[in-house]
XYZ file of C-alpha atoms in Angstrom:
439
model
C 7.091 -27.223 -4.000
C 3.566 -28.461 -4.630
C 1.539 -27.380 -7.636
C -1.259 -24.810 -7.352
C -3.702 -27.646 -8.059
C -2.969 -29.292 -4.691
C -5.807 -30.652 -2.588
C -6.446 -27.315 -0.923
C -6.130 -26.091 2.592
C -6.463 -23.130 4.880
C -5.050 -19.613 4.661
C -4.562 -17.935 8.033
C -4.578 -14.156 7.747
C -3.104 -11.980 10.478
C -4.682 -8.523 10.586
C -8.390 -8.911 9.863
C -8.889 -5.266 8.935
C -10.736 -3.463 6.183
C -8.068 -3.860 3.522
C -7.857 -7.638 3.807
C -11.629 -7.926 3.737
C -11.849 -5.717 0.636
C -8.916 -7.330 -1.149
C -7.555 -10.844 -0.497
C -10.859 -12.186 0.839
C -12.626 -10.938 -2.303
C -10.322 -12.911 -4.595
C -10.996 -16.113 -2.651
C -14.713 -15.314 -2.713
C -14.508 -15.151 -6.514
C -13.077 -18.683 -6.549
C -15.839 -19.888 -4.227
C -18.419 -18.313 -6.512
C -16.847 -20.229 -9.412
C -17.348 -23.467 -7.477
C -13.759 -23.860 -6.279
C -13.990 -24.153 -2.495
C -10.760 -26.080 -1.931
C -9.272 -23.257 0.110
C -10.764 -21.358 3.028
C -9.765 -18.369 5.115
C -9.304 -18.036 8.837
C -8.325 -14.746 10.363
C -7.669 -12.807 13.504
C -5.789 -9.825 14.893
C -2.413 -9.564 16.566
C -3.661 -6.694 18.719
C -7.010 -6.094 20.464
C -7.957 -3.705 17.643
C -11.469 -2.954 16.401
C -13.110 -5.326 18.858
C -16.619 -4.358 17.709
C -15.969 -5.370 14.102
C -14.316 -8.613 15.189
C -17.307 -9.404 17.399
C -19.687 -8.675 14.520
C -17.733 -10.982 12.234
C -17.730 -13.756 14.823
C -21.482 -13.313 15.201
C -22.001 -13.618 11.428
C -19.608 -16.535 10.987
C -17.166 -14.304 9.098
C -19.705 -12.991 6.563
C -20.049 -9.293 5.687
C -21.157 -6.990 2.889
C -18.741 -5.064 0.678
C -19.889 -1.888 -1.044
C -17.828 -0.904 -4.085
C -17.906 2.529 -5.705
C -16.852 3.149 -9.315
C -15.317 6.466 -10.443
C -18.695 7.463 -11.911
C -20.321 6.975 -8.491
C -22.059 3.681 -9.264
C -22.376 1.539 -6.138
C -22.674 -2.243 -5.980
C -22.953 -4.723 -3.116
C -21.421 -8.157 -2.580
C -21.813 -10.613 0.269
C -18.427 -12.071 1.230
C -18.412 -15.458 2.973
C -14.866 -16.628 2.212
C -13.719 -16.106 5.819
C -14.869 -19.322 7.459
C -13.243 -18.851 10.856
C -12.819 -15.671 12.906
C -10.388 -16.306 15.726
C -10.772 -14.491 19.048
C -8.005 -12.193 20.165
C -6.084 -13.564 23.153
C -3.121 -11.960 24.931
C -0.939 -14.991 24.199
C -2.254 -15.269 20.605
C -2.977 -18.908 21.394
C -5.724 -19.421 18.819
C -3.700 -17.793 16.024
C -0.605 -19.835 16.820
C -2.498 -23.132 17.068
C -4.311 -22.481 13.788
C -1.109 -21.472 12.036
C 0.607 -24.645 13.223
C -2.231 -26.914 12.077
C -1.095 -29.019 9.070
C -4.236 -27.919 7.187
C -2.882 -24.369 7.167
C -0.679 -24.015 4.084
C -0.368 -20.207 3.865
C -0.036 -17.569 6.586
C -0.675 -14.118 5.153
C -0.576 -10.782 6.916
C -1.549 -7.129 6.544
C 0.112 -5.171 9.331
C 1.688 -2.166 7.469
C 5.373 -1.309 7.763
C 4.982 -0.133 11.346
C 3.846 -3.649 12.269
C 7.096 -5.251 11.102
C 8.404 -5.719 14.603
C 8.513 -8.103 17.552
C 4.752 -8.721 17.668
C 4.480 -9.970 14.072
C 7.813 -11.759 14.041
C 7.177 -13.275 17.459
C 3.823 -14.649 16.304
C 5.310 -16.046 13.085
C 8.223 -17.586 14.976
C 5.824 -19.241 17.435
C 3.762 -20.689 14.580
C 6.860 -21.969 12.794
C 8.415 -23.377 15.966
C 5.266 -25.415 16.645
C 5.097 -26.581 13.025
C 8.695 -27.740 13.251
C 8.082 -29.587 16.531
C 4.923 -31.242 15.202
C 6.300 -31.948 11.712
C 3.313 -30.060 10.318
C 4.921 -29.418 6.944
C 6.106 -26.433 4.901
C 4.386 -23.066 4.867
C 4.192 -19.966 2.684
C 4.479 -16.601 4.443
C 2.638 -14.087 2.276
C 2.910 -10.354 2.956
C -0.040 -8.345 1.648
C 1.357 -4.998 2.742
C 1.792 -1.921 0.583
C 5.591 -2.054 0.640
C 8.252 -2.500 -2.028
C 9.658 -6.079 -1.919
C 7.337 -6.905 0.978
C 8.133 -10.635 0.991
C 11.880 -10.083 1.041
C 11.587 -7.447 3.750
C 9.335 -9.467 6.025
C 11.506 -12.569 5.568
C 14.696 -10.693 6.392
C 13.113 -9.311 9.561
C 11.819 -12.721 10.606
C 15.162 -14.462 10.099
C 16.942 -11.704 12.002
C 14.408 -12.060 14.839
C 14.917 -15.833 15.084
C 18.693 -15.504 14.900
C 18.680 -12.900 17.672
C 16.569 -15.262 19.786
C 19.329 -17.855 19.559
C 17.337 -20.600 17.795
C 19.627 -22.007 15.091
C 17.538 -25.153 14.555
C 14.432 -23.090 13.907
C 16.396 -20.769 11.637
C 17.528 -23.704 9.506
C 14.013 -25.163 9.419
C 12.456 -21.876 8.329
C 14.997 -21.428 5.557
C 14.322 -24.951 4.267
C 10.553 -25.135 4.704
C 9.107 -21.681 3.971
C 8.857 -19.248 1.100
C 8.043 -15.526 1.174
C 6.761 -14.333 -2.223
C 6.755 -10.633 -2.968
C 3.339 -9.229 -3.813
C 1.852 -5.945 -4.987
C -1.587 -5.022 -3.664
C -3.835 -2.170 -4.713
C -7.312 -1.049 -3.715
C -8.302 2.207 -2.029
C -10.207 1.165 1.098
C -11.228 3.948 3.492
C -11.809 3.238 7.143
C -15.465 2.085 7.384
C -17.810 4.881 8.415
C -21.295 4.471 9.967
C -22.998 5.651 6.789
C -21.650 2.590 4.939
C -23.725 0.234 7.074
C -26.732 2.499 6.596
C -26.363 2.402 2.792
C -25.899 -1.380 2.864
C -29.083 -1.838 4.855
C -31.023 0.484 2.542
C -29.738 -1.293 -0.572
C -29.843 -4.926 0.599
C -32.091 -5.029 3.657
C -29.229 -6.540 5.677
C -28.166 -4.978 8.959
C -24.408 -5.472 8.858
C -22.204 -3.733 11.428
C -19.140 -5.235 9.683
C -19.965 -3.688 6.297
C -17.231 -1.767 4.514
C -16.614 0.217 1.340
C -13.876 0.214 -1.288
C -13.259 1.565 -4.762
C -14.153 -0.706 -7.686
C -10.513 -1.034 -8.816
C -8.859 -4.218 -7.546
C -5.379 -5.592 -8.267
C -3.096 -8.238 -6.813
C 0.214 -9.326 -8.352
C 1.991 -12.229 -6.640
C 5.262 -14.036 -7.270
C 4.455 -17.710 -7.811
C 6.685 -19.165 -5.095
C 4.555 -21.230 -2.708
C 5.865 -23.923 -0.385
C 2.682 -25.971 0.082
C 0.330 -25.169 -2.771
C -1.994 -22.229 -3.291
C -5.490 -21.427 -4.546
C -5.969 -21.145 -8.318
C -5.981 -17.369 -7.875
C -5.322 -16.728 -11.550
C -8.931 -17.864 -12.191
C -10.038 -14.969 -9.961
C -7.950 -12.319 -11.699
C -4.766 -12.420 -9.617
C -1.646 -11.925 -11.721
C 0.770 -14.742 -10.841
C 4.246 -13.725 -12.019
C 7.901 -14.693 -11.713
C 8.981 -11.204 -10.631
C 6.743 -8.522 -9.149
C 9.323 -5.730 -9.521
C 7.977 -4.012 -12.684
C 4.473 -3.970 -11.202
C 5.775 -2.534 -7.926
C 7.741 0.154 -9.737
C 4.738 1.139 -11.860
C 2.591 1.490 -8.777
C 5.207 3.443 -6.815
C 5.931 5.910 -9.607
C 2.543 6.212 -11.321
C 0.253 5.824 -8.316
C 2.155 6.709 -5.146
C 4.184 9.588 -6.614
C 1.153 10.933 -8.479
C -0.867 10.746 -5.261
C 1.741 12.913 -3.536
C 1.792 15.337 -6.464
C -1.969 15.805 -6.291
C -1.840 16.083 -2.490
C 0.811 18.820 -2.413
C -0.683 20.737 -5.335
C -4.168 20.304 -3.917
C -3.189 21.863 -0.601
C -1.500 24.769 -2.385
C -4.599 25.268 -4.537
C -6.850 25.355 -1.469
C -8.439 21.917 -1.784
C -9.241 19.713 1.191
C -9.867 16.400 -0.583
C -7.842 14.393 -3.103
C -10.702 14.145 -5.591
C -10.974 17.951 -5.685
C -7.363 18.257 -6.770
C -7.644 15.380 -9.243
C -10.578 17.237 -10.867
C -8.805 20.609 -10.898
C -7.400 20.988 -14.455
C -4.278 22.764 -13.205
C -3.441 20.028 -10.707
C -4.376 17.178 -13.018
C -2.158 18.595 -15.766
C 0.890 18.595 -13.499
C 0.254 14.982 -12.500
C -0.437 13.888 -16.082
C 2.710 15.548 -17.434
C 4.868 14.024 -14.688
C 3.557 10.545 -15.475
C 3.669 10.935 -19.258
C 6.906 12.828 -19.798
C 9.176 11.300 -17.179
C 7.739 8.407 -15.147
C 6.542 6.272 -18.066
C 9.766 6.673 -20.115
C 11.760 5.725 -17.002
C 9.706 2.538 -16.584
C 9.826 1.318 -20.174
C 9.953 -1.431 -21.305
C 7.242 -2.804 -19.019
C 4.777 -5.720 -19.064
C 2.043 -3.191 -18.223
C 0.165 -0.797 -20.470
C 1.590 2.181 -18.613
C -0.539 4.829 -20.327
C -3.722 2.935 -19.453
C -2.496 2.509 -15.879
C -1.785 6.250 -15.635
C -5.296 7.077 -16.834
C -6.840 4.579 -14.431
C -4.927 6.090 -11.509
C -6.052 9.634 -12.332
C -9.671 8.510 -12.696
C -9.496 6.670 -9.375
C -8.140 9.726 -7.577
C -11.037 11.745 -8.977
C -13.624 9.452 -7.365
C -15.616 11.784 -5.112
C -17.125 8.851 -3.219
C -13.684 7.997 -1.806
C -13.490 10.889 0.632
C -9.713 10.979 1.134
C -8.081 14.083 2.609
C -4.952 15.792 1.370
C -3.857 15.917 4.996
C -3.568 12.109 4.990
C -1.846 11.965 1.610
C 0.867 14.498 2.489
C 1.752 12.856 5.800
C 5.407 11.754 5.965
C 6.202 13.626 2.760
C 9.931 13.765 3.465
C 10.252 9.975 3.112
C 8.238 9.956 -0.099
C 10.755 11.988 -2.095
C 13.513 9.320 -2.002
C 11.080 6.399 -2.173
C 8.699 7.554 -4.909
C 10.389 10.354 -6.851
C 14.207 10.269 -6.790
C 14.358 6.957 -8.735
C 12.720 8.674 -11.723
C 15.261 11.508 -11.580
C 18.040 8.929 -11.550
C 16.633 6.892 -14.450
C 15.832 9.889 -16.646
C 19.311 11.357 -16.164
C 20.842 7.966 -17.006
C 18.713 7.920 -20.176
C 19.866 11.404 -21.089
C 16.247 12.566 -20.919
C 14.549 15.665 -19.555
C 13.679 15.905 -15.845
C 11.474 18.982 -16.220
C 8.212 17.250 -15.340
C 9.440 15.121 -12.440
C 11.119 18.248 -11.009
C 7.647 19.713 -10.467
C 7.032 17.245 -7.622
C 9.859 18.339 -5.282
C 9.056 21.946 -6.269
C 5.490 21.390 -5.049
C 6.817 19.782 -1.879
C 9.074 22.768 -1.153
C 6.185 25.192 -1.700
C 4.060 23.051 0.625
C 6.914 22.953 3.159
C 7.161 26.739 3.046
C 3.510 27.017 4.084
C 4.198 24.625 6.946
C 7.260 26.696 7.935
C 5.132 29.862 7.975
C 2.297 28.229 9.931
C -0.182 28.629 7.076
C -1.400 25.061 6.604
C -5.105 24.488 7.331
C -4.284 21.343 9.312
C -1.645 19.881 11.609
C 1.056 18.274 9.484
C 2.796 15.097 10.627
C 6.070 13.979 9.095
C 7.912 11.367 11.122
C 10.813 11.182 8.647
C 11.648 14.888 8.777
C 13.588 16.606 11.502
C 11.567 19.768 12.089
C 14.678 21.859 12.657
C 15.982 20.775 9.253
C 12.651 21.581 7.604
C 12.606 25.097 9.046
C 16.285 25.612 8.167
C 15.657 24.632 4.534
C 12.797 27.104 4.216
C 14.768 29.889 5.918
C 17.904 29.435 3.819
C 18.885 31.913 1.124
C 18.439 29.209 -1.540
C 15.925 26.569 -0.369
C 16.173 24.537 -3.587
C 19.959 24.176 -3.427
C 19.804 23.493 0.311
C 17.178 20.773 -0.189
C 19.082 19.027 -2.963
C 22.122 18.908 -0.669
C 20.267 16.592 1.755
C 22.029 13.290 1.079
C 19.495 10.965 2.813
C 16.890 12.269 0.367
C 18.880 12.461 -2.857
C 21.615 9.864 -2.410
C 24.106 9.993 -5.285
C 22.217 12.967 -6.772
C 22.784 15.175 -3.708
C 24.006 18.561 -4.853
C 23.604 17.679 -8.545
C 23.438 20.972 -10.489
C 21.053 19.459 -13.064
C 18.551 18.623 -10.345
C 18.886 22.038 -8.700
C 18.336 23.823 -12.013
C 15.306 21.699 -12.933
C 13.614 22.243 -9.570
C 14.284 25.996 -9.750
C 12.593 26.184 -13.148
C 9.698 24.042 -11.895
C 9.337 26.316 -8.861
C 8.866 29.290 -11.168
C 6.245 27.340 -13.075
C 4.124 26.441 -10.050
C 4.508 29.778 -8.296
C 0.795 30.505 -8.766
C -0.003 27.542 -6.507
C 2.267 28.913 -3.805
C 0.595 32.278 -3.355
C -0.650 33.007 0.185
C -3.736 31.004 1.044
């Protein structure tokens, strides 16, 4: 494995959307601004998505303006020029594959979300790697930048399974020997660009930029330092290069993702439409703060992070009124969020012999939210792909919804039916009953 101080090269990014342009491209821009231009970015899309933005980026040579908004509402503007090559979308992905197979390309990164982990992504990666193998183009790092736990491990497992199913043993062996897939944790709230962003950019900078976008001021990237062919000196730009990303992932999942869900459910019950309204409501904020302080942080300790500072940062970020994020979006797919974001804290606190009173508030809020859905009293259409609707209605209609919910083994795993969990959620349900009054 080459050192980070290698001669440089190209990063090809698959999925040239808003998040990449507000996150990974910004870190490379910071290096360029420091005078380190050894690495450049090329990018393109796997699907014919957002053709207008892609055309605007091709017209500008990859340059665009990023507006950032701090929790106090302060806005700042930065011109990003780190993307040197914007590849056209083609049905056969020819340009992406050829660029990925070029020996100058040392890293292929991607932002496709979990739903994109399928034949299109794996087929494109396999095509790139097959051509690299045939042309002896050298090793390659495959870097997932998706908001998933163990994203490198998951994407690698899917890719190897795809190649094995295709009956290509030689390629399978080559990929195992010549690629790495570091896990990474990414974080920056980046709303879908709205027309008013470009208008503000033009008013503030005088630049007409149809590819302009907006993000919060907070920016974090934690990456396992396992690269097959060198990497940029990202640590100079503020990236945290670590041996194991797990404690950072767990902190984000339990202190950011779970807290987000808490504020979303409680916000809906309290009559709020937007996340920042709930985060600024003292009743809602108190529930989120107590969950993080009393149960999530003790379950995560010891940690390399300052967990209390991270908690406070998360709550401030959610209160940013400039990031107009709806509770409807946050509470989507709630059923899958209980086992992913919340049950691990129950498990850890019970193993520690600690209280679960504060974490129990979160499933209590979810059940109260679910009851409104069951009764048709939500102010929006709720989408939850992980929940069988018949099961959801049956839970709400049962004589004891809490006990019935805790019996659902796919949600609770080894804690299914646990009397301690049932009792804690019952007590929490009594506590938040004021939120669950008819809207």
